[in-house]
């Protein structure tokens, strides 16, 4: 297609055109195939990337590290105790320091404004590994995973996000699906819908791509016929524990159960989750929630999570492949 993203960052979905977004999906597929066939090239030999993690991570950190290793880049990992960012040095000053030393900077933290500041001052590509508002590497991964698991053209794929849709995953899945031309449904209590500004971005993109955008409180309307059901945790990182009772009461009707999966009327519906998931009591948080509220699972039951319909681990692997595509597209001369 001749699309060149060299030198660009990856901060939020709406920074890209639908054609550029589609190109990243295609590049992911090409790089994934090249690795599987033993044809992978070390496109980033000699490149350096700083990873800034205010928030802990399993998939995001490992995906960036493995993707960079496969492509030949070197990394420095900075945890909250590993730098002065936000403590003794501002984000703008840190950006200008790291931008002199590294070819790219990844940031995973709370405030999206901090990621934008890094991008504005660094002078090198900045990658959003998660903020409260956007999760673009996850959204790209989810688009790739749905394309892989569907025989339909991209514009005919339908999916519903069920649960708390006000934050990064609801925002990113809404906008990314609209950009990809899919049938996107947000199914949640109205108080937990994405902000009007985000919905406006999605509807504008849908006007360009032919996507269908639906926001509804109705489970029966929202999940009817969908190819994929997405959900996420009911309480996000950084929220106070005091909100658990309120959130559980509000979202229990939206739990992904075998009955909800069956209610789609589509026997091929797949289940997706960005992980980690509270689907059983085998975590400290899960056990604490059981002790306080008497529930074995939260956003998804163990029955669904462990079922053949669950593709969460294919999804998890694709974090690495899609991040690899983003790094290759922005730090080398690979065209989309």
C-alpha positions as a printed Julia matrix, in Angstrom:
336×3 Matrix{Float64}:
   0.0     0.0    0.0
   3.03    2.28   0.3
   2.14    3.6    3.78
   5.22    4.73   5.72
   4.95    5.11   9.51
   8.68    5.54  10.18
   9.24    7.95  13.06
   5.59    7.88  14.16
   4.49    7.01  17.68
   1.63    4.78  18.79
  -0.24    6.74  21.44
  -3.93    6.27  20.57
  -5.98    4.81  17.76
  -7.39    8.1   16.51
  -3.88    9.25  15.57
  -4.12    6.9   12.57
  -6.22    6.7    9.43
  -8.27    3.58   8.72
  -5.82    2.72   5.94
  -2.84    2.98   8.29
  -4.63    0.88  10.91
  -5.49   -1.77   8.33
  -1.86   -1.73   7.22
  -0.7    -2.55  10.75
  -3.1    -5.5   10.86
  -1.7    -6.72   7.53
   1.91   -6.19   8.65
   1.25   -8.22  11.79
   0.05  -11.11   9.67
   3.11  -10.88   7.4
   5.58  -10.78  10.3
   3.81  -13.6   12.12
   3.98  -15.76   8.99
   7.64  -14.88   8.42
   8.56  -16.01  11.92
   6.58  -19.23  11.6
   8.34  -20.01   8.31
  11.82  -19.08   9.55
  12.09  -15.98   7.33
  12.07  -13.32  10.07
  14.52  -10.44   9.64
  16.26   -8.52  12.44
  14.85   -5.22  11.25
  15.86   -3.3   14.37
  19.5    -4.3   14.85
  21.27   -1.51  16.7
  18.04    0.13  17.86
  17.35    0.89  21.54
  14.01    1.2   23.35
  13.22    2.37  26.89
  10.28    0.74  28.67
   8.7     2.92  31.38
   6.28    1.03  33.63
   4.34    2.97  36.26
   1.86    0.08  36.36
   2.81   -3.57  36.65
   2.35   -5.87  33.69
   2.79   -9.41  32.46
   1.67   -9.37  28.81
   2.68   -5.83  27.86
   6.2    -6.04  29.27
   6.88   -9.54  27.97
   5.36   -8.77  24.57
   7.57   -5.69  24.11
  10.67   -7.54  25.3
  10.17  -10.59  23.09
   9.12   -8.54  20.06
  12.2    -6.33  20.41
  14.45   -9.37  20.89
  13.11  -11.03  17.74
  13.74   -7.84  15.76
  17.24   -7.27  17.2
  16.57   -4.21  19.39
  18.0    -3.66  22.88
  15.84   -2.61  25.85
  16.08   -0.8   29.18
  13.27   -1.51  31.67
  12.38    1.29  34.1
   9.96    0.48  36.91
   8.53    3.1   39.34
  11.71    2.9   41.43
  14.03    2.79  38.43
  13.89    6.42  37.36
  13.11    9.92  38.6
  10.13   10.39  36.26
   7.29   12.2   37.98
   9.22   12.36  41.27
  12.29   14.53  40.82
  12.01   15.05  37.08
   9.03   16.05  34.98
   7.68   13.96  32.13
   8.77   16.63  29.66
  12.35   16.65  30.98
  12.5    12.86  31.11
  11.27   12.7   27.53
  14.03   15.01  26.36
  16.67   12.99  28.2
  15.52    9.58  27.01
  14.9    10.88  23.49
  18.62   11.67  23.24
  19.57    8.11  24.28
  16.9     5.85  22.8
  15.23    5.3   19.45
  11.82    4.7   21.03
  10.04    4.91  24.41
   7.2     2.75  25.72
   5.02    4.05  28.56
   2.5     2.18  30.7
   0.84    4.29  33.38
  -2.26    6.05  34.6
  -2.68    9.49  33.05
  -2.98    9.57  29.28
  -1.73   13.15  29.37
   1.64   11.87  30.59
   1.95    9.64  27.53
   1.06   12.58  25.28
   3.7    14.72  27.01
   6.36   12.09  26.41
   5.34   11.94  22.75
   5.42   15.72  22.41
   8.9    16.22  23.88
  10.85   13.0   23.19
  11.6    13.51  19.51
  11.37    9.73  19.01
   8.37    7.37  18.71
   6.46    6.83  21.95
   4.31    3.73  22.44
   1.31    3.6   24.74
   1.43    0.31  26.67
  -1.74    1.32  28.55
  -3.18    4.47  30.05
  -6.51    5.05  31.75
  -8.0     6.32  28.48
  -6.48    4.19  25.69
  -4.93    0.75  25.18
  -3.97    0.76  21.49
  -1.55   -2.18  21.5
  -4.31   -4.35  22.99
  -6.91   -3.08  20.53
  -4.65   -3.82  17.56
  -4.05   -7.28  18.99
  -7.8    -7.83  19.34
  -8.49   -6.8   15.75
  -5.83   -9.23  14.51
  -7.19  -12.03  16.7
 -10.74  -11.57  15.43
  -9.58  -11.49  11.81
  -7.63  -14.71  12.38
 -10.6   -16.46  13.99
 -13.2   -15.44  11.43
 -13.72  -16.5    7.84
 -15.7   -13.32   7.23
 -14.38  -10.17   5.57
 -13.34   -7.64   8.21
 -16.35   -5.45   7.53
 -18.75   -8.3    8.34
 -17.25   -9.24  11.72
 -19.4    -8.33  14.72
 -18.45   -8.16  18.37
 -19.79   -6.9   21.67
 -17.87   -5.52  24.61
 -19.81   -6.31  27.8
 -19.08   -4.62  31.14
 -17.45   -1.39  32.3
 -16.82    0.5   29.06
 -15.71    3.91  30.41
 -11.99    3.29  30.36
  -9.2     2.14  28.08
 -10.63   -1.15  26.8
 -14.11    0.17  26.11
 -12.69    3.24  24.4
 -10.11    1.38  22.36
 -12.38   -1.45  21.25
 -15.08    1.02  20.22
 -12.74    3.18  18.15
 -10.56    0.37  16.76
 -13.57   -1.58  15.55
 -15.02    1.51  13.91
 -11.69    2.13  12.21
 -11.6    -1.47  10.95
 -15.15   -1.27   9.6
 -16.64   -3.85  11.96
 -20.02   -4.13  13.7
 -19.16   -2.85  17.19
 -21.51   -3.0   20.18
 -20.93   -1.56  23.66
 -23.22   -3.38  26.1
 -23.18   -1.8   29.55
 -25.18    0.24  32.06
 -25.49    3.74  30.63
 -23.41    5.17  33.48
 -20.49    3.0   32.3
 -20.54    3.95  28.59
 -17.56    5.66  26.95
 -17.51    9.45  27.05
 -19.46   11.31  24.37
 -16.2    12.53  22.81
 -14.99    8.95  22.32
 -18.33    7.89  20.88
 -18.14   10.84  18.52
 -14.73    9.72  17.26
 -16.12    6.22  16.66
 -19.16    7.49  14.76
 -17.0     9.75  12.6
 -14.74    6.84  11.72
 -17.74    4.62  11.05
 -18.88    7.19   8.5
 -15.6     6.63   6.65
 -15.36    2.86   6.94
 -18.96    1.66   6.93
 -18.69    0.32  10.48
 -21.79   -0.09  12.63
 -21.64    1.41  16.12
 -24.18    0.51  18.81
 -24.33    1.46  22.48
 -27.02   -0.25  24.51
 -27.94   -1.37  28.0
 -29.83   -4.33  26.56
 -27.94   -7.62  26.62
 -30.35   -9.28  24.2
 -29.96   -6.48  21.66
 -26.24   -6.05  22.17
 -25.07   -9.64  21.83
 -27.5   -10.91  19.18
 -25.59  -12.82  16.52
 -22.14  -11.55  17.45
 -19.02  -13.42  16.4
 -17.05  -12.38  19.5
 -17.86  -11.42  23.09
 -15.28   -9.27  24.9
 -15.12   -8.3   28.54
 -12.65   -6.9   31.06
 -12.27   -6.63  34.83
 -14.99   -4.79  36.71
 -12.58   -2.66  38.76
  -9.58   -1.14  36.99
  -6.06   -0.75  38.32
  -5.8     2.2   40.66
  -9.48    2.36  41.61
 -10.2     2.21  45.37
 -11.42   -1.06  46.87
 -14.5     0.79  48.09
 -16.01    0.6   44.6
 -16.09   -3.21  44.52
 -19.52   -3.63  46.11
 -21.14   -1.01  43.9
 -19.5    -2.35  40.73
 -20.38   -5.99  41.46
 -24.01   -5.07  42.04
 -24.13   -3.01  38.85
 -22.34   -5.48  36.57
 -23.39   -8.92  37.78
 -26.19   -9.0   35.15
 -23.47   -8.41  32.51
 -21.25  -11.31  33.61
 -20.22  -13.48  30.66
 -21.82  -16.83  31.4
 -22.58  -19.9   29.29
 -26.15  -18.61  29.12
 -25.02  -15.24  27.75
 -22.83  -16.96  25.17
 -25.78  -19.11  24.08
 -28.06  -16.07  23.92
 -26.1   -14.72  20.96
 -27.82  -17.35  18.83
 -24.48  -17.91  17.12
 -22.96  -21.29  18.07
 -19.57  -20.1   16.78
 -19.32  -17.07  19.12
 -15.83  -16.8   20.64
 -14.91  -15.32  24.02
 -12.12  -12.73  24.4
 -10.51  -10.99  27.37
  -7.39   -8.79  27.56
  -6.32  -10.5   30.83
  -5.75  -10.86  33.7
  -9.2   -12.25  34.44
 -11.01  -12.99  37.67
 -12.71  -16.18  36.51
 -11.99  -18.27  39.62
 -10.59  -18.04  43.16
  -7.01  -18.94  42.24
  -5.64  -15.43  42.85
  -5.28  -13.35  45.98
  -7.86  -10.88  44.64
 -10.25  -13.65  43.64
 -10.07  -15.24  47.07
 -10.6   -11.89  48.78
 -13.66  -11.15  46.65
 -15.08  -14.59  47.44
 -14.55  -14.03  51.16
 -16.29  -10.65  51.06
 -19.01  -11.16  48.46
 -19.37  -14.93  48.17
 -18.88  -15.06  44.38
 -16.58  -17.55  42.63
 -15.95  -15.37  39.57
 -16.55  -11.85  38.39
 -16.62  -10.65  34.78
 -16.59  -14.17  33.29
 -17.32  -17.59  34.69
 -14.67  -20.27  34.77
 -16.93  -22.4   32.57
 -16.71  -19.89  29.73
 -13.06  -18.96  30.3
 -11.95  -22.6   30.05
 -14.35  -23.54  27.26
 -13.46  -24.28  23.61
 -15.04  -20.92  22.75
 -12.34  -19.07  24.69
  -9.49  -17.72  22.55
  -7.9   -15.59  25.25
  -4.47  -17.19  24.96
  -4.33  -16.81  21.17
  -5.23  -13.2   21.91
  -2.47  -12.96  24.52
   0.16  -14.29  22.11
  -0.89  -11.76  19.51
   0.16   -8.93  21.81
   3.73   -9.82  20.86
   3.05  -10.1   17.13
   1.17   -6.8   16.93
   3.74   -4.93  19.02
   6.39   -6.32  16.72
   4.51   -4.82  13.77
   4.26   -1.44  15.5
   7.98   -1.4   16.32
   8.97   -2.49  12.81
   6.68    0.04  11.14
   7.87    2.99  13.25
  11.57    2.22  13.7
  12.46    0.76  10.31
  11.51    1.47   6.71
   8.96   -1.33   6.42
   6.01   -0.14   4.37
   2.45   -1.18   5.14
